[in-house]
Amino acid sequence: MICVAHFARCGRGLDLYHMGRLLRLELPSNPEILSVVRSTMTRLTEEMGFPAEDSRAVTRAVDEALANVIRHAYSGRSGQTIELMCRRIRIRTCGTKRAALEIVLIDHGIAADRKALCGRPLDDVRPGGLGMHFIQGGVDVMQYRSLGRRNRLRLVKYLPDTEAKPPVAKGE
Amino acid sequence: MVQISTRRLDKTTILDISGDIDLAHSSEVRRVVLVEFREKKTPKVLLNLLEVNYIDSSGVASLVEGLKASRDVGSRMILFGLSPIAHEVLQLSRLLTIFEIYDTEEKALAA
């Protein structure tokens, strides 16, 4: 099982207020890795200052997105590669710039069916089809692009407006 | 990792499930639940979710499939001990009213 992680570091350690790139994981398309990614995403979002409910929502969205790649893009084949990247970004929305977490997933499997990306109505009680609902409900922006054998899913979750200001160092 | 142990009380089976019901393990939960209804025709099956930390969409699908199987054979499937996270997932799926859910094993047994 391959799991390569690169944490962005500056100064004395992780500084999640200022950093751009936060995390890059190269994951195998193995369902057993999902619990590891969930733990990582929960910790990352908590450290970034997301409220607990948002942290769970983002973690759920990433978990479901990865599960979709494993099940559909790679048809359940293990040992294929999935890249997961997280960045802290500033994004313009409604005329103001907001801090946000950007998550990008890249795979090289079968492209997703555009219709399947819309999910299904929840009033229709039946097994399956909930994953897209959890992804879309957990983030503020979802973009999917497929070019050749490279599929890219971009998820963005805004940080709360009331985020804490960065600590001012002594002497400043 | 998920662990499932079975207890039998008269005509009721209690499945004690612990761990995560996710893509890696939901098929095992589904298999055990469906055996209770389709093969053993158990009249009442209780799923103890006290030790379940996480349920993903495949886990929810397994529960829905179990519920449909129970109805097909005229049995009952009851959930109890939902963690806040499991409760949240069923709420997001708008399935809280579809399942029979109780806080405790005593209440589920008495139902």
Short mmCIF file of C-alpha atoms in Angstrom, two decimals, chain A residues 31-32 34-35 38 53 56 60 63-64 67 71 122-123 125-128 130-131 133-134, chain B residues 20 22-25 54 56-58 60-61 64-65 68 85 88-89 92-95 98:
data_model
loop_
_atom_site.label_atom_id
_atom_site.label_comp_id
_atom_site.label_asym_id
_atom_site.label_seq_id
_atom_site.Cartn_x
_atom_site.Cartn_y
_atom_site.Cartn_z
CA PRO A 31 -11.01 0.94 0.07
CA GLU A 32 -8.92 0.21 3.18
CA LEU A 34 -10.42 5.52 3.17
CA SER A 35 -10.36 5.46 6.98
CA ARG A 38 -10.94 10.46 6.79
CA GLU A 53 -20.13 20.22 11.44
CA ARG A 56 -17.47 16.33 9.14
CA ARG A 60 -17.58 13.00 4.17
CA ASP A 63 -14.49 10.11 1.46
CA GLU A 64 -17.38 9.76 -0.98
CA ALA A 67 -15.03 5.94 -3.00
CA ARG A 71 -15.76 2.04 -7.52
CA LEU A 122 -33.70 11.94 -2.09
CA ASP A 123 -37.43 11.26 -2.13
CA VAL A 125 -35.84 5.69 -1.34
CA ARG A 126 -33.58 3.01 -2.72
CA PRO A 127 -30.05 1.72 -2.20
CA GLY A 128 -27.28 3.65 -3.94
CA LEU A 130 -26.35 8.97 -2.18
CA GLY A 131 -22.64 9.60 -2.63
CA HIS A 133 -25.56 14.09 -2.62
CA PHE A 134 -23.04 13.89 0.24
CA ASP B 20 -16.80 1.85 10.18
CA ASP B 22 -17.81 2.22 4.67
CA LEU B 23 -16.89 1.06 1.17
CA ALA B 24 -14.34 -1.37 2.59
CA HIS B 25 -16.79 -3.08 4.96
CA TYR B 54 -18.82 6.16 10.60
CA ASP B 56 -20.86 6.23 4.29
CA SER B 57 -23.30 6.10 1.39
CA SER B 58 -22.54 2.43 0.72
CA VAL B 60 -26.61 3.56 4.13
CA ALA B 61 -27.38 1.59 0.96
CA VAL B 64 -31.81 0.31 3.01
CA GLU B 65 -31.34 -3.03 1.29
CA LYS B 68 -36.36 -3.83 1.98
CA ILE B 85 -22.43 10.87 13.13
CA GLU B 88 -26.43 12.87 10.89
CA VAL B 89 -25.85 10.64 7.85
CA LEU B 92 -28.83 13.99 5.40
CA SER B 93 -30.19 11.01 3.46
CA ARG B 94 -33.71 11.87 4.67
CA LEU B 95 -34.05 8.30 5.91
CA ILE B 98 -37.97 5.29 7.06
#
